[in-house]
CSV table of C-alpha atoms and ligand atoms in Angstrom, one decimal:
chain,number,residue,atom,x,y,z
A,1,MET,CA,19.6,-23.3,-0.7
A,2,ASN,CA,16.0,-22.6,-1.5
A,3,GLU,CA,15.6,-18.8,-1.5
A,4,SER,CA,12.1,-18.5,-3.0
A,5,HIS,CA,10.9,-16.6,0.0
A,6,LEU,CA,13.2,-13.7,-0.9
A,7,ILE,CA,11.3,-11.2,-3.0
A,8,LEU,CA,12.1,-7.7,-4.1
A,9,GLY,CA,9.4,-5.3,-2.7
A,10,VAL,CA,8.8,-2.0,-4.5
A,11,ASP,CA,6.6,0.8,-3.1
A,12,ILE,CA,5.6,3.4,-5.6
A,13,GLY,CA,4.8,6.7,-3.9
A,14,GLY,CA,3.9,10.1,-5.2
A,15,THR,CA,7.3,11.5,-4.3
A,16,THR,CA,9.6,8.5,-3.7
A,17,ILE,CA,9.9,5.0,-5.0
A,18,LYS,CA,11.4,2.6,-2.4
A,19,ALA,CA,12.8,-0.9,-2.9
A,20,ALA,CA,14.4,-3.6,-0.7
A,21,VAL,CA,14.6,-7.4,-0.7
A,22,VAL,CA,12.2,-8.9,1.7
A,23,ASP,CA,12.2,-12.2,3.6
A,24,THR,CA,8.5,-12.9,3.1
A,25,ARG,CA,8.5,-15.6,5.9
A,26,LYS,CA,9.7,-13.2,8.5
A,27,GLY,CA,8.4,-9.9,7.1
A,28,THR,CA,11.9,-8.4,7.4
A,29,LEU,CA,14.2,-6.6,4.9
A,30,THR,CA,17.4,-8.3,3.9
A,31,THR,CA,18.9,-5.3,2.2
A,32,ASP,CA,18.9,-1.5,2.8
A,33,VAL,CA,16.0,0.4,1.4
A,34,LEU,CA,17.0,2.0,-1.9
A,35,ARG,CA,15.2,5.2,-2.9
A,36,ALA,CA,14.6,7.1,-6.1
A,37,LYS,CA,12.6,10.3,-6.7
A,38,THR,CA,9.4,9.6,-8.4
A,39,PRO,CA,9.9,11.3,-11.8
A,40,GLN,CA,7.6,14.2,-12.5
A,41,PRO,CA,5.5,13.8,-14.5
A,42,ALA,CA,5.1,10.3,-13.0
A,43,THR,CA,4.5,8.6,-16.4
A,44,PRO,CA,4.7,4.8,-16.9
A,45,LYS,CA,8.0,5.1,-18.8
A,46,GLY,CA,9.6,7.3,-16.1
A,47,VAL,CA,8.4,5.2,-13.1
A,48,VAL,CA,9.3,1.9,-14.7
A,49,ALA,CA,12.8,3.2,-15.6
A,50,ALA,CA,13.3,4.3,-12.0
A,51,ILE,CA,12.3,0.8,-10.7
A,52,GLY,CA,14.7,-0.6,-13.3
A,53,GLU,CA,17.5,1.4,-11.9
A,54,LEU,CA,16.8,0.3,-8.3
A,55,THR,CA,16.5,-3.3,-9.4
A,56,LYS,CA,19.9,-3.0,-11.2
A,57,LYS,CA,21.5,-1.4,-8.2
A,58,LEU,CA,20.4,-4.3,-6.0
A,59,LYS,CA,21.6,-6.7,-8.7
A,60,TRP,CA,18.2,-8.4,-8.5
A,61,HIS,CA,16.9,-11.0,-11.0
A,62,GLY,CA,14.4,-12.8,-8.8
A,63,PRO,CA,10.7,-12.2,-8.2
A,64,VAL,CA,9.4,-8.7,-7.7
A,65,GLY,CA,6.2,-7.4,-6.0
A,66,VAL,CA,5.1,-3.9,-6.5
A,67,GLY,CA,2.6,-1.7,-4.5
A,68,PHE,CA,0.9,0.9,-6.8
A,69,PRO,CA,-1.0,4.0,-5.6
A,70,GLY,CA,-4.1,3.2,-7.6
A,71,LEU,CA,-6.5,0.5,-8.8
A,72,ILE,CA,-5.2,-2.4,-10.9
A,73,LYS,CA,-7.3,-5.2,-12.3
A,74,HIS,CA,-5.8,-8.1,-14.2
A,75,GLY,CA,-2.5,-6.4,-14.6
A,76,VAL,CA,-4.0,-3.2,-16.1
A,77,VAL,CA,-4.3,0.2,-14.3
A,78,ARG,CA,-7.8,1.4,-13.9
A,79,ARG,CA,-7.2,4.5,-11.8
A,80,ALA,CA,-4.1,6.4,-10.5
A,81,PRO,CA,-5.5,9.6,-9.1
A,82,ASN,CA,-2.1,10.8,-7.7
A,83,LEU,CA,0.1,9.9,-10.7
A,84,ASP,CA,0.2,10.9,-14.3
A,85,PRO,CA,-3.2,10.3,-16.1
A,86,SER,CA,-1.4,8.3,-18.8
A,87,TRP,CA,-1.3,5.3,-16.4
A,88,VAL,CA,-5.0,4.7,-17.0
A,89,ARG,CA,-5.4,1.5,-19.1
A,90,HIS,CA,-1.7,0.9,-19.0
A,91,GLU,CA,-0.6,-2.8,-18.8
A,92,ILE,CA,1.7,-2.3,-15.8
A,93,VAL,CA,2.5,-6.0,-15.2
A,94,GLU,CA,3.5,-6.7,-18.8
A,95,HIS,CA,5.5,-3.5,-18.9
A,96,LEU,CA,7.5,-4.3,-15.7
A,97,ARG,CA,8.0,-7.9,-16.8
A,98,ARG,CA,9.6,-6.8,-20.1
A,99,ALA,CA,11.6,-3.9,-18.6
A,100,LEU,CA,13.0,-5.6,-15.6
A,101,GLY,CA,13.8,-9.0,-17.1
A,102,VAL,CA,13.1,-10.7,-13.7
A,103,SER,CA,11.6,-14.1,-13.0
A,104,TYR,CA,8.2,-13.0,-11.9
A,105,VAL,CA,6.2,-9.7,-11.3
A,106,ALA,CA,3.1,-9.1,-9.3
A,107,VAL,CA,1.5,-5.7,-8.7
A,108,GLY,CA,-1.2,-4.7,-6.3
A,109,ASN,CA,-2.6,-1.6,-4.5
A,110,ASP,CA,-0.2,0.2,-2.1
A,111,ALA,CA,-2.6,0.3,0.8
A,112,ASP,CA,-3.5,-3.4,0.4
A,113,ALA,CA,0.3,-4.0,0.6
A,114,ALA,CA,0.5,-2.1,3.9
A,115,GLY,CA,-2.6,-3.8,5.2
A,116,LEU,CA,-1.3,-7.3,4.4
A,117,ALA,CA,2.1,-6.5,6.0
A,118,GLU,CA,0.6,-4.9,9.2
A,119,ALA,CA,-1.9,-7.8,9.5
A,120,ARG,CA,0.8,-10.4,9.2
A,121,PHE,CA,3.8,-8.9,11.0
A,122,GLY,CA,2.7,-5.5,12.5
A,123,ALA,CA,-0.1,-3.8,14.4
A,124,GLY,CA,-2.8,-6.3,13.3
A,125,ARG,CA,-0.8,-9.5,14.0
A,126,GLY,CA,-3.0,-12.2,15.5
A,127,VAL,CA,-6.1,-10.1,15.5
A,128,ARG,CA,-9.3,-12.0,14.6
A,129,GLY,CA,-12.3,-10.4,13.0
A,130,THR,CA,-12.3,-7.4,10.7
A,131,VAL,CA,-9.3,-5.1,10.5
A,132,VAL,CA,-9.4,-1.9,8.5
A,133,LEU,CA,-6.2,0.0,7.7
A,134,VAL,CA,-6.3,3.4,6.2
A,135,THR,CA,-3.2,5.3,5.0
A,136,LEU,CA,-3.6,9.0,5.4
A,137,GLY,CA,-1.0,10.4,3.0
A,138,THR,CA,-1.0,12.1,-0.4
A,139,GLY,CA,-4.2,10.2,-1.0
A,140,ILE,CA,-6.1,7.9,1.3
A,141,GLY,CA,-5.7,4.2,0.8
A,142,SER,CA,-7.6,1.4,2.5
A,143,ALA,CA,-7.2,-2.2,3.2
A,144,VAL,CA,-9.9,-4.5,4.6
A,145,LEU,CA,-9.0,-7.8,6.1
A,146,HIS,CA,-11.0,-10.5,7.8
A,147,ASN,CA,-9.2,-13.0,10.0
A,148,GLY,CA,-6.0,-12.1,8.1
A,149,SER,CA,-7.5,-12.5,4.6
A,150,LEU,CA,-7.6,-9.4,2.4
A,151,LEU,CA,-10.6,-8.2,0.5
A,152,PRO,CA,-8.6,-6.3,-2.2
A,153,ASP,CA,-9.1,-3.0,-4.0
A,154,THR,CA,-11.6,-1.4,-1.7
A,155,GLU,CA,-10.5,2.2,-2.5
A,156,LEU,CA,-12.4,3.6,0.5
A,157,GLY,CA,-10.3,6.8,0.4
A,158,HIS,CA,-12.8,8.0,-2.2
A,159,LEU,CA,-15.8,7.3,-0.1
A,160,GLU,CA,-18.1,10.3,-0.2
A,161,VAL,CA,-18.8,11.7,3.2
A,162,GLY,CA,-21.2,14.7,3.4
A,163,GLY,CA,-20.9,15.0,-0.4
A,164,GLN,CA,-17.1,15.2,-0.4
A,165,ASP,CA,-14.5,12.7,-1.4
A,166,ALA,CA,-12.8,11.6,1.9
A,167,GLU,CA,-9.4,12.2,0.4
A,168,LYS,CA,-10.2,15.9,0.1
A,169,PHE,CA,-10.7,16.4,3.9
A,170,ALA,CA,-9.0,13.6,5.7
A,171,SER,CA,-5.6,13.1,3.9
A,172,THR,CA,-2.3,14.6,5.1
A,173,VAL,CA,-2.1,16.6,1.9
A,174,ALA,CA,-5.6,18.1,2.7
A,175,ARG,CA,-4.4,19.0,6.2
A,176,LYS,CA,-1.3,20.7,4.8
A,177,ARG,CA,-2.9,22.4,1.8
A,178,ASN,CA,-5.7,23.9,4.0
A,179,LYS,CA,-3.3,24.7,6.9
A,180,TRP,CA,-5.7,22.9,9.3
A,181,THR,CA,-4.7,22.4,12.9
A,182,TRP,CA,-4.3,18.9,14.1
A,183,GLU,CA,-7.6,19.3,15.9
A,184,GLN,CA,-9.5,20.5,12.9
A,185,TRP,CA,-8.0,17.7,10.8
A,186,GLY,CA,-8.4,15.1,13.6
A,187,LYS,CA,-12.1,15.8,13.7
A,188,ASN,CA,-12.3,15.3,10.0
A,189,VAL,CA,-10.6,12.0,10.3
A,190,ASP,CA,-13.0,11.1,13.1
A,191,ARG,CA,-15.9,11.8,10.8
A,192,TYR,CA,-14.4,9.6,8.1
A,193,LEU,CA,-13.6,6.7,10.4
A,194,THR,CA,-17.1,6.9,11.9
A,195,THR,CA,-18.6,6.5,8.5
A,196,LEU,CA,-16.3,3.5,7.7
A,197,GLU,CA,-17.2,2.0,11.1
A,198,TYR,CA,-20.9,2.3,10.2
A,199,MET,CA,-20.3,0.4,7.0
A,200,LEU,CA,-17.8,-2.3,8.1
A,201,ALA,CA,-18.0,-2.6,11.9
A,202,PRO,CA,-14.3,-3.3,12.2
A,203,ASP,CA,-12.7,-4.7,15.4
A,204,LEU,CA,-9.6,-2.7,14.8
A,205,PHE,CA,-8.6,0.4,12.8
A,206,ILE,CA,-4.9,0.7,11.9
A,207,ILE,CA,-3.8,4.2,10.9
A,208,GLY,CA,-0.9,4.1,8.4
A,209,GLY,CA,1.0,6.6,6.3
A,210,GLY,CA,3.5,9.2,7.6
A,211,VAL,CA,1.1,10.3,10.4
A,212,SER,CA,1.4,6.8,12.1
A,213,SER,CA,4.4,8.2,13.8
A,214,ASP,CA,2.4,11.2,15.3
A,215,PRO,CA,-0.6,9.5,17.0
A,216,GLU,CA,-0.3,11.8,20.0
A,217,GLN,CA,-1.1,14.8,17.7
A,218,PHE,CA,-4.6,13.6,16.7
A,219,PHE,CA,-5.7,10.3,18.2
A,220,ARG,CA,-7.5,12.2,21.0
A,221,TYR,CA,-9.8,13.8,18.5
A,222,LEU,CA,-11.0,10.4,17.2
A,223,GLU,CA,-13.6,10.3,19.9
A,224,ASN,CA,-16.7,9.0,18.1
A,225,VAL,CA,-15.1,5.8,16.9
A,226,GLU,CA,-16.0,2.8,19.0
A,227,ALA,CA,-13.5,0.3,17.6
A,228,LYS,CA,-10.0,0.2,18.9
A,229,ILE,CA,-7.6,2.5,16.9
A,230,VAL,CA,-3.8,1.9,16.7
A,231,PRO,CA,-1.0,3.4,14.7
A,232,ALA,CA,0.7,1.2,12.1
A,233,THR,CA,3.9,-0.2,13.6
A,234,MET,CA,6.0,-1.1,10.5
A,235,GLY,CA,6.5,2.5,9.2
A,236,ASN,CA,7.8,2.7,5.7
A,237,ASP,CA,8.6,-0.9,5.6
A,238,ALA,CA,5.0,-2.0,5.5
A,239,GLY,CA,4.5,-0.9,1.9
A,240,ILE,CA,7.7,-2.7,0.8
A,241,VAL,CA,7.1,-5.9,2.8
A,242,GLY,CA,3.4,-6.1,1.7
A,243,ALA,CA,4.4,-5.5,-2.0
A,244,ALA,CA,6.7,-8.5,-1.8
A,245,LEU,CA,3.9,-10.6,-0.3
A,246,PHE,CA,1.8,-10.0,-3.4
A,247,ALA,CA,4.3,-12.2,-5.3
A,248,VAL,CA,4.4,-15.1,-2.9
A,249,HIS,CA,1.5,-17.0,-4.3
A,250,GLY,CA,2.6,-16.7,-7.9
A,251,VAL,CA,6.2,-17.6,-7.1
A,252,LYS,CA,5.0,-20.8,-5.4
A,253,ALA,CA,2.7,-21.7,-8.3
A,254,LEU,CA,5.6,-21.1,-10.8
A,255,ALA,CA,7.9,-23.4,-8.8
A,256,ARG,CA,5.2,-26.2,-8.7
A,257,LYS,CA,4.7,-25.9,-12.5
A,258,ARG,CA,8.5,-26.1,-13.1
A,259,LYS,CA,8.7,-29.2,-10.9
A,260,ARG,CA,5.8,-30.8,-12.7
A,261,ASN,CA,7.4,-30.1,-16.1
A,262,ALA,CA,10.8,-31.5,-15.0
A,263,THR,CA,9.3,-34.9,-14.0
B,1,LIG,C1,-5.8,5.8,-4.6
B,1,LIG,C2,-5.6,4.5,-3.8
B,1,LIG,C3,-4.3,4.5,-3.1
B,1,LIG,C4,-4.2,5.7,-2.2
B,1,LIG,C5,-2.9,5.9,-1.5
B,1,LIG,C6,-5.7,6.9,-3.6
B,1,LIG,O1,-5.9,8.1,-4.2
B,1,LIG,O2,-7.1,5.8,-5.2
B,1,LIG,O3,-5.6,3.4,-4.8
B,1,LIG,O4,-4.2,3.4,-2.3
B,1,LIG,O5,-4.4,6.9,-2.9
B,1,LIG,O6,-1.8,5.9,-2.3
């Protein structure tokens, strides 16, 4: 049986690392979600070892896709604002490939992963035009899609609005740290989304991260945004499913190459 559509998805978060095997055709999980605490400090060695443990527990040797909370270019970490600074310039793909001993590894941004998953299987399914997903968590992540295709690595959580990094006033961590009410914070999110709307004119905003399960607390304060706004619908699974999707293209290319070499 050809099982090349089964890929292990790993979501690296600031507090938890989650992993499950994903059916990338259906966008569903075929195993339970296994969790490990993100080691503190969250160094490359510690995080990769934790992913290794999860992979081992799942007895997985197939392809792996990883969602990382920072910017990665050509397999190398450029920025990881919410993890240990030693990640910067780290060759994450090579490290994981060596440490996990699996057939294939792909790594991308965590919010891009959530955006891809929501666009294909969740709140953005079938939506034409421009879709912007923002995850309002420890940091703010962004994914920009047009007719289902991702423009990767947009990093719009660090957009300066009124001279301030958006992450400092519109993330969930900022709400908790400053003990803002939902209304105070909701108005900040409104200001952030209005700025994004001015730049990108999306047809749909999807709000992801833990707050996607609390839309009744703050959606009513998003009153200056003209585009439709909906909560993400895949919850925690979005990051895992989308991470697995990162590996689909590479796995197919590898299979083609093997076939060519065999003939
Ligand atoms: C990082 C993004 C990431 C987001 C959510 C931000 O601080 O710059 O790359 O997607 O946090 O984890």
